Coordinates of N, CA and C in Angstrom, one line a residue:
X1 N 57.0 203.1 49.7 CA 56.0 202.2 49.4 C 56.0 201.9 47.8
X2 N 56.2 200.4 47.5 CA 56.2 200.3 46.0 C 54.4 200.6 45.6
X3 N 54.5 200.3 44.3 CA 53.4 200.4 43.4 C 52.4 199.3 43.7
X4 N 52.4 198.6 44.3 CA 51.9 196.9 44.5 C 51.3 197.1 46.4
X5 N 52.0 197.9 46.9 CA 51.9 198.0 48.2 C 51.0 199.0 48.3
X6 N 51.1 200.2 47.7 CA 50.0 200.9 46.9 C 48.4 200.6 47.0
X7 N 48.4 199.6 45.6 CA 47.3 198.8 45.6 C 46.9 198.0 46.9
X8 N 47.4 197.6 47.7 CA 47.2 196.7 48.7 C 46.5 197.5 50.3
X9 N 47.1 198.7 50.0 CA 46.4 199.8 50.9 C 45.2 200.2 51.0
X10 N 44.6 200.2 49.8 CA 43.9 201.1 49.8 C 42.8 200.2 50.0
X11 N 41.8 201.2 50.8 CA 40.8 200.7 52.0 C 39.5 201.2 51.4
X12 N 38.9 200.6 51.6 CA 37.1 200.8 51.7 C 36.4 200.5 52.6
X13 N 35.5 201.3 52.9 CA 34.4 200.6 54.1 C 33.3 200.4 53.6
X14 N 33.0 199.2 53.5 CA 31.6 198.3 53.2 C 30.5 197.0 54.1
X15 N 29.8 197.1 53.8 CA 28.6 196.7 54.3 C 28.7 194.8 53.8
X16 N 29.2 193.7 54.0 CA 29.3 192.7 53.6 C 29.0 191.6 54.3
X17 N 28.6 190.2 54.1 CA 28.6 189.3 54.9 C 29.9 189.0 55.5
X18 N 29.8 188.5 57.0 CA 31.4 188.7 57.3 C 31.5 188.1 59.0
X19 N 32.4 187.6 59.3 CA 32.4 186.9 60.5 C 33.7 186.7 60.8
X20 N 34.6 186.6 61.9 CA 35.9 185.9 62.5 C 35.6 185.3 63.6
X21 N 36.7 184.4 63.3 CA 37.0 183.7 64.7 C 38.3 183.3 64.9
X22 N 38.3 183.2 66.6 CA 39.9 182.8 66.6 C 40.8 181.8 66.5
X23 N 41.8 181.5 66.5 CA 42.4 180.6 65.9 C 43.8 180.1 66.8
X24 N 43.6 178.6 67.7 CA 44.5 178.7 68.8 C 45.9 178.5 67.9
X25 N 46.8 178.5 68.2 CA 48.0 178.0 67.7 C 48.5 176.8 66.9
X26 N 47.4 175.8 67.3 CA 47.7 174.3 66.8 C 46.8 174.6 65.8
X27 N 45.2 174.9 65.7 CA 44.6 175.3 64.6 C 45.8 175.9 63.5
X28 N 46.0 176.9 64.1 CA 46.4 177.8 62.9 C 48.2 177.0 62.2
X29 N 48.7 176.5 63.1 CA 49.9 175.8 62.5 C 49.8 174.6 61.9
X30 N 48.4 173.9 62.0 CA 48.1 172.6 61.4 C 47.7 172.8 59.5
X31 N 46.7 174.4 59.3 CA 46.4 174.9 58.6 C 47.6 175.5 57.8
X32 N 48.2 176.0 58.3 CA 49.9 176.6 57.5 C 50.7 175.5 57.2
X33 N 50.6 174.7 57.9 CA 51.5 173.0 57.1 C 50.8 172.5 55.9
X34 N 49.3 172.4 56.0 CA 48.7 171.9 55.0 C 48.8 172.9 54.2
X35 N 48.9 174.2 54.0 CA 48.8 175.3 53.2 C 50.5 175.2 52.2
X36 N 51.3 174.7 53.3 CA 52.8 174.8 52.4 C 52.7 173.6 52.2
X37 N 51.9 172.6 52.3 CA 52.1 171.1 51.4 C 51.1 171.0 50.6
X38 N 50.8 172.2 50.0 CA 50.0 172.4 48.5 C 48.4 172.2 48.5
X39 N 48.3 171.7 50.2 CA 46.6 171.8 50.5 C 45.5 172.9 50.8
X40 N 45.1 173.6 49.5 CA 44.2 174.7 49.8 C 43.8 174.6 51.1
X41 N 43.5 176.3 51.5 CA 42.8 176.7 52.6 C 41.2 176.9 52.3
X42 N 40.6 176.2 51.0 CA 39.1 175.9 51.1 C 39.0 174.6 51.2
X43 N 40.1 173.1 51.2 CA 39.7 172.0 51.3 C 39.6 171.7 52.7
X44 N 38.6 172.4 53.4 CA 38.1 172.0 54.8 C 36.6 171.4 55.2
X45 N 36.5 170.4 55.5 CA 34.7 170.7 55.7 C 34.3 171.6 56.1
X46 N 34.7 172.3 57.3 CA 33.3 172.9 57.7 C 33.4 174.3 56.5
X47 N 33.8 174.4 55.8 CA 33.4 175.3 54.5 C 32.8 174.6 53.1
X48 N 32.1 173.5 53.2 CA 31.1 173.1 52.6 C 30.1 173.8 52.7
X49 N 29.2 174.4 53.5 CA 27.6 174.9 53.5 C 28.1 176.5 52.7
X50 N 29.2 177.1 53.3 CA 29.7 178.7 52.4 C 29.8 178.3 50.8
X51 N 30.6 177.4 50.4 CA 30.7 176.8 49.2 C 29.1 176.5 48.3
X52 N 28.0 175.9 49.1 CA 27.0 176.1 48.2 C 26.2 177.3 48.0
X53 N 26.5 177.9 49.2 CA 25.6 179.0 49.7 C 26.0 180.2 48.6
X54 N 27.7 180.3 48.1 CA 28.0 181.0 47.5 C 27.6 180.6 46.3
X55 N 28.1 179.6 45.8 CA 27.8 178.6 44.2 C 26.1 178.8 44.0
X56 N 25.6 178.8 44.7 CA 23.9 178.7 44.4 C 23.5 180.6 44.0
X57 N 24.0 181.0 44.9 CA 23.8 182.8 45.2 C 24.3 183.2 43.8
X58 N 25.2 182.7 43.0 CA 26.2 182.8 41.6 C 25.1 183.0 41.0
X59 N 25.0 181.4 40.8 CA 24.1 181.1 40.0 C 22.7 181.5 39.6
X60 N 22.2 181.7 40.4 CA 21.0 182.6 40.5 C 20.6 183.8 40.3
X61 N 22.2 184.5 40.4 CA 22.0 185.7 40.1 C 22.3 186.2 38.3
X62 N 23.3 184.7 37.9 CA 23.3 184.6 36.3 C 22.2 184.3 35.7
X63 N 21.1 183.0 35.9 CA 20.3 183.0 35.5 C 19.1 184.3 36.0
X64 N 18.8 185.0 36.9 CA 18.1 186.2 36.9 C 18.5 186.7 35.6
X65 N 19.2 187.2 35.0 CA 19.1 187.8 34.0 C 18.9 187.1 32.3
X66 N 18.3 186.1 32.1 CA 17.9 185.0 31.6 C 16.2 185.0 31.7
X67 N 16.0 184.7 33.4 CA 14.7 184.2 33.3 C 14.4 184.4 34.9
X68 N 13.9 185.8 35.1 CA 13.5 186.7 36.0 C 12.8 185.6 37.0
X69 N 11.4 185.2 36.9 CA 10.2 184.2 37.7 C 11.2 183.2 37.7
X70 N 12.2 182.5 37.1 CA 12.1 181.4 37.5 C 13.3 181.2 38.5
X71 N 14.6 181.8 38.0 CA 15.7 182.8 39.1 C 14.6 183.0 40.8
X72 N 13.8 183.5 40.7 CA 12.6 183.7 42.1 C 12.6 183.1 42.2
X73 N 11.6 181.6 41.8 CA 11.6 181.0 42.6 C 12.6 179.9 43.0
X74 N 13.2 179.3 42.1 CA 14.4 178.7 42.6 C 15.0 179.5 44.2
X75 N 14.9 180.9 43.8 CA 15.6 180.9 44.9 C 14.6 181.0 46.0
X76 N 13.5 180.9 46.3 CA 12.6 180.5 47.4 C 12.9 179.0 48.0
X77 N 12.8 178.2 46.8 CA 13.3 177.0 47.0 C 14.6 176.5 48.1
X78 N 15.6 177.6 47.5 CA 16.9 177.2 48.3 C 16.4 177.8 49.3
X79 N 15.6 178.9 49.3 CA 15.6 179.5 51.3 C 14.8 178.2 52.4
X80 N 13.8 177.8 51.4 CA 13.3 177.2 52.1 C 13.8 175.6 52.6
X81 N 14.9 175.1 51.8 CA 15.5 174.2 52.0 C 17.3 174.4 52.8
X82 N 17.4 175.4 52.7 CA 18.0 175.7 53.8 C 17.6 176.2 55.1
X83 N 16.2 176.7 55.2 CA 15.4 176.2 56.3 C 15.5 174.9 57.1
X84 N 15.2 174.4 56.3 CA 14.8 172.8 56.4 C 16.1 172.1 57.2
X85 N 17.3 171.9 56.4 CA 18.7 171.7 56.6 C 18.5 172.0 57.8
X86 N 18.5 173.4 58.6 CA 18.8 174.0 59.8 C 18.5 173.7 60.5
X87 N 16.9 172.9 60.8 CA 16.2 172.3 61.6 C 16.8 170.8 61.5
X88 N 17.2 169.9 60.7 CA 17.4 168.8 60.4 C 18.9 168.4 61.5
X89 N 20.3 169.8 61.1 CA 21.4 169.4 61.2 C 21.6 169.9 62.9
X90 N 20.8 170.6 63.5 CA 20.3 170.3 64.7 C 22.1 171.6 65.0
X91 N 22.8 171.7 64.1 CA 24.0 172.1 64.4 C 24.2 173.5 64.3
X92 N 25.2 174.2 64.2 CA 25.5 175.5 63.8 C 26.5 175.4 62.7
X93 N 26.4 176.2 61.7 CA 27.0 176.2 60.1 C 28.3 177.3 60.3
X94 N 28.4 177.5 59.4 CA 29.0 178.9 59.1 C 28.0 180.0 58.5
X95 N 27.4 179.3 57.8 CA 26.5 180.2 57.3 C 25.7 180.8 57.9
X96 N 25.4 180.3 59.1 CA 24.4 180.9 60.8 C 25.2 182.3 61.3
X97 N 26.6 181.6 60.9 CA 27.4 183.0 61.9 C 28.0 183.8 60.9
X98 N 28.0 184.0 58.9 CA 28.0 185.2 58.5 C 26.8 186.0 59.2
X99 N 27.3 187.5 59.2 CA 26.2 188.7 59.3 C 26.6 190.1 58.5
X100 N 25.7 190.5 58.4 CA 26.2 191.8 57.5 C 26.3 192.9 58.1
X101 N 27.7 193.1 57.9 CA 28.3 194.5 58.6 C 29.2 195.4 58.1
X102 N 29.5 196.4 58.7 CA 30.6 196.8 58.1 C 32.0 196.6 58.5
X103 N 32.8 196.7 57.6 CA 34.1 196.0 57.5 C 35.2 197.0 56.7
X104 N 36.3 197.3 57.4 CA 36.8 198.6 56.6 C 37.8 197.5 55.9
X105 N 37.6 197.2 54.4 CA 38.8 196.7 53.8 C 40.0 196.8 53.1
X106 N 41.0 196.2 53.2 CA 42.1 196.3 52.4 C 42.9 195.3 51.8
X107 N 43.8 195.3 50.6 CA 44.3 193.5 50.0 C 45.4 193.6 51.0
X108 N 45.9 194.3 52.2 CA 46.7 193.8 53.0 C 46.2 193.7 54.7
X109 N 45.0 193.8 54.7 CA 44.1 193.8 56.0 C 43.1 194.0 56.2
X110 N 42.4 194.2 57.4 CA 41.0 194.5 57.5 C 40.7 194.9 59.0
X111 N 39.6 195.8 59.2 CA 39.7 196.6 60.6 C 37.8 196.2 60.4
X112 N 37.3 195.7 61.6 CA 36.0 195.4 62.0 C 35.8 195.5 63.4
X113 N 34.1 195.9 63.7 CA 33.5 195.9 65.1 C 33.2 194.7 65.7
X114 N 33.9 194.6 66.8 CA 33.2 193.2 67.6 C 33.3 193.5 68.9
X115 N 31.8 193.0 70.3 CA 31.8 193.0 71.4 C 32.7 192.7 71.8
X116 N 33.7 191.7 71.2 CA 35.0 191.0 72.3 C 36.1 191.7 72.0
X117 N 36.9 191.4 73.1 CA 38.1 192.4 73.1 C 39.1 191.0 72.6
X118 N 40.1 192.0 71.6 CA 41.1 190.8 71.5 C 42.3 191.5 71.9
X119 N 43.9 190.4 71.7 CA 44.7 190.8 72.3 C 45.8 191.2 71.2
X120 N 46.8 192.1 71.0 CA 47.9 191.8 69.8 C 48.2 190.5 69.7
X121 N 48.5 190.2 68.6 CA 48.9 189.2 68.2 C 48.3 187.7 67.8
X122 N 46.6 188.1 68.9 CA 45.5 186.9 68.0 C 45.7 187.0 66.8
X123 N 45.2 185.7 66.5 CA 45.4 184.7 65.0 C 43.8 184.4 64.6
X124 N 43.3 185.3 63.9 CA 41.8 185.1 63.2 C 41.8 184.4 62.3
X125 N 40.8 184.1 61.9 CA 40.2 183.6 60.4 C 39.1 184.5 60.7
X126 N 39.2 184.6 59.2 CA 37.9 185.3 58.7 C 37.3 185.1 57.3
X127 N 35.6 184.7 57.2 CA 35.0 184.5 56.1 C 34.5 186.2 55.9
X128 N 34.8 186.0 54.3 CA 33.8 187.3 53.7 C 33.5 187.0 52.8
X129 N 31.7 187.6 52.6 CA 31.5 187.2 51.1 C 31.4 188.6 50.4
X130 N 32.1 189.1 49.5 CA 31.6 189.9 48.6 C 30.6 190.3 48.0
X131 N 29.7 191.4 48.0 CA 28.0 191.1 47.5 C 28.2 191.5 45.8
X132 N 29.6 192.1 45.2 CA 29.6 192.6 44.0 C 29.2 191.3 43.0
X133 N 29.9 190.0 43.6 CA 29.6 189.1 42.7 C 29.6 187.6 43.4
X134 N 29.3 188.0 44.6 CA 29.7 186.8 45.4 C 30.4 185.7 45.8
X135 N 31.4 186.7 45.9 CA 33.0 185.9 46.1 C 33.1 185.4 47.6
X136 N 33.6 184.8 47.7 CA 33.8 183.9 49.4 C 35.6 183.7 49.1
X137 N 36.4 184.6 50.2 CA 37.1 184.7 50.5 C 37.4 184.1 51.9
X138 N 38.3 183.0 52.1 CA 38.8 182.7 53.1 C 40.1 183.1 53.8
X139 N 40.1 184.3 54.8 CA 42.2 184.2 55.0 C 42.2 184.4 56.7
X140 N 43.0 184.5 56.8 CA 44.0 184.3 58.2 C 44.5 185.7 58.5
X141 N 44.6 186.4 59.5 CA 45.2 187.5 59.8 C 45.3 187.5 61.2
X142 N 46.5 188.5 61.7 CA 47.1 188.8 63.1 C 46.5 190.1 63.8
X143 N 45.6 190.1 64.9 CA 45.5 190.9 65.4 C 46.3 191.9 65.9
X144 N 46.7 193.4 65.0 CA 48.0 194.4 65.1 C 47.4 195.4 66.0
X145 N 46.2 195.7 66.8 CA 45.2 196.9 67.1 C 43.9 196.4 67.6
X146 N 43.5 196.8 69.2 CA 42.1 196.4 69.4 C 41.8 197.6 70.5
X147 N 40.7 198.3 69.9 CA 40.9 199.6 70.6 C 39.4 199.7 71.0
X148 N 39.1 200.0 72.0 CA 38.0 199.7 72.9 C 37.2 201.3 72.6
X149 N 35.5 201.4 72.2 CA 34.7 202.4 72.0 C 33.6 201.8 72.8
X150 N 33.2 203.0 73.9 CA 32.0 202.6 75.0 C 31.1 204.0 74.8
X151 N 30.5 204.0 73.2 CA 29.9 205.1 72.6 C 28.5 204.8 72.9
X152 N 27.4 205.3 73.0 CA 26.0 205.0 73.3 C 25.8 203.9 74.5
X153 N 27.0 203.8 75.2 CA 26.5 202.5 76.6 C 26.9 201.5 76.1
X154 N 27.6 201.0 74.8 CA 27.5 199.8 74.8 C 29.2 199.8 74.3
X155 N 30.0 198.8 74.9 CA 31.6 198.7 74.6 C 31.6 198.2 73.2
X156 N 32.1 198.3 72.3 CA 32.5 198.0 71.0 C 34.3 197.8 71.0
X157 N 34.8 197.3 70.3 CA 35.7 196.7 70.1 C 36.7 197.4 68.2
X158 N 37.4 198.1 68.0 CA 37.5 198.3 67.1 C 38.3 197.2 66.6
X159 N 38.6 196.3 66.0 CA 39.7 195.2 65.9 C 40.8 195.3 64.3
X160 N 41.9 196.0 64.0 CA 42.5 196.1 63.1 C 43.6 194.7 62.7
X161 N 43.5 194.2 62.0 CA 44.5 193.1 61.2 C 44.6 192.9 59.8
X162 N 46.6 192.5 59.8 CA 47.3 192.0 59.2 C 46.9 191.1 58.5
X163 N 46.9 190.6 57.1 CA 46.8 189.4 56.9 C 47.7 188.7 56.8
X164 N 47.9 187.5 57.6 CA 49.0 186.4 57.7 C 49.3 185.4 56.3
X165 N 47.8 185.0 56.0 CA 47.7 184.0 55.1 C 46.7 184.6 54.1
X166 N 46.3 184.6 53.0 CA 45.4 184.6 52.1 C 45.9 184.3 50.4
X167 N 45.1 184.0 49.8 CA 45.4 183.2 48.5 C 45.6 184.6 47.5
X168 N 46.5 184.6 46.8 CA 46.7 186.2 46.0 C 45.3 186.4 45.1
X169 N 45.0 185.1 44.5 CA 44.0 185.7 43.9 C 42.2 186.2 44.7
X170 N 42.3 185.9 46.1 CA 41.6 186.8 47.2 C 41.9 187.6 47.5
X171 N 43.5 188.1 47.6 CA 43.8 189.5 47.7 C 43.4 190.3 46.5
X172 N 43.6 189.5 45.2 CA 43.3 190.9 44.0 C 41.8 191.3 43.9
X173 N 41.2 190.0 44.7 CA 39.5 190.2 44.6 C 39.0 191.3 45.4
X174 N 40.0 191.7 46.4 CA 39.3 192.3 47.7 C 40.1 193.9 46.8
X175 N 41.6 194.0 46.2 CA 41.6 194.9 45.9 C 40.7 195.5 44.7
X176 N 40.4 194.8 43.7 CA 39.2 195.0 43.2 C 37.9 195.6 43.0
X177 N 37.3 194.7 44.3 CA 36.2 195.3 44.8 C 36.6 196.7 45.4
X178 N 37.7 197.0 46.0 CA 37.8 198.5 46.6 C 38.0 199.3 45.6
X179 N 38.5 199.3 44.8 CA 38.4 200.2 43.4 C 37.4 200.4 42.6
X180 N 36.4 199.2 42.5 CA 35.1 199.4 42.1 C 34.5 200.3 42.8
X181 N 34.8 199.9 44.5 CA 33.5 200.6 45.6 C 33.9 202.7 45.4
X182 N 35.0 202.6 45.5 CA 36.0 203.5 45.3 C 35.5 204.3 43.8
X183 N 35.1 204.0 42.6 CA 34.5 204.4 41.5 C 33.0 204.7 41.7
X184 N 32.6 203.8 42.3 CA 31.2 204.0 42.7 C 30.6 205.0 43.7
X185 N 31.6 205.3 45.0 CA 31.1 206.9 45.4 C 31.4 207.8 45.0
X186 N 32.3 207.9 43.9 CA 33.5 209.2 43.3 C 32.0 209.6 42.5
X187 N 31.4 208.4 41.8 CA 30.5 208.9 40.8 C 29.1 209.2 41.3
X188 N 28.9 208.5 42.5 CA 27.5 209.2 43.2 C 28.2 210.7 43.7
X189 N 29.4 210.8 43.8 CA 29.2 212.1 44.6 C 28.9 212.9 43.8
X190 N 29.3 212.7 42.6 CA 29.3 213.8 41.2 C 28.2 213.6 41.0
X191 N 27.2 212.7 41.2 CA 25.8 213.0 40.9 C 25.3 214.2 41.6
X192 N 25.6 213.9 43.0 CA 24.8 214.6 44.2 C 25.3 216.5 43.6
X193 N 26.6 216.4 43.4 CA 26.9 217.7 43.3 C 26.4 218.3 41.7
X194 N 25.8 217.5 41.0 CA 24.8 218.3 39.9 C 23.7 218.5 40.1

């Protein structure tokens, strides 16, 4: 394993906004044409509402440190007008179907819990937002592992995947964050043990 492959392994398990779905064939091969004819995989509509949701979350969290009360309430404002929207667009967003969970990640994959069973070789998409700085990563991966847990009564789904598609500089974000997350228990544990 080179040096690069290295970095791309290493895994963390975190708590993040985070969702998949599946992706039939024609989806996903219409997406990979536009992808090798130089059309980003965020120039989609239905990732408009993630796009402000994330741009607004930025922002707010830059000006918090500026001007505490007013960072508040702005962002009361947006909860409440994304309220609003929700009632208005009568629809289902993306933003309805992130939830925060855990997600074991890596810049060459990712392993998550879901009720549904999938099969080798399913073709996901998956949104994640990062909470370190609220990055919105969009990528594509291949179902390699779906290993079935019927722990406390209820079936869970372990689902491990490849990623097929993702933009490198979402891969170095996700490696990133794991080395940060990865810094940050090394140094709580050294707390705990003083």
């Amino acid at each position: 394993m080179n040096r690069e492959e290295k970095r791309q392994a290493v895994r963390v398990d975190s708590r993040i906004l985070f969702t998949a779905r599946l992706l039939s064939d024609d989806v996903f091969q219409r997406i990979k044409q536009d992808y090798n004819d130089g059309i980003s995989i965020y120039n989609r509509p239905e990732l408009a509402d993630i796009h402000l949701f994330v741009g607004a979350r930025a922002a707010l969290a830059r000006l918090k440190e500026r001007d505490e009360d007013l960072a508040t309430f702005l962002q009361h404002i947006d909860a409440k007008l994304n309220s609003l929207l929700k009632k208005v667009d009568n629809g289902s967003s993306l933003m309805d179907k992130l939830t925060l969970q855990s997600v074991n990640l890596a810049g060459n994959g990712l392993a998550f819990w879901s009720t549904k069973a999938y099969t080798k070789g399913d073709i996901l998409e998956f949104y994640i937002v990062l909470p370190s700085n609220d990055t919105f990563v969009d990528c594509i991966g291949e179902v390699v592992e779906c290993v079935e847990d019927s722990a406390d009564g209820q079936t869970n789904h372990r689902v491990s995947c490849q990623f097929r598609m993702i933009m490198e500089g979402d891969r170095e974000e996700l490696i990133q964050y794991n080395f940060k997350q990865q810094s940050l228990a090394l140094k709580l544990r050294r707390i705990g043990e003083d």
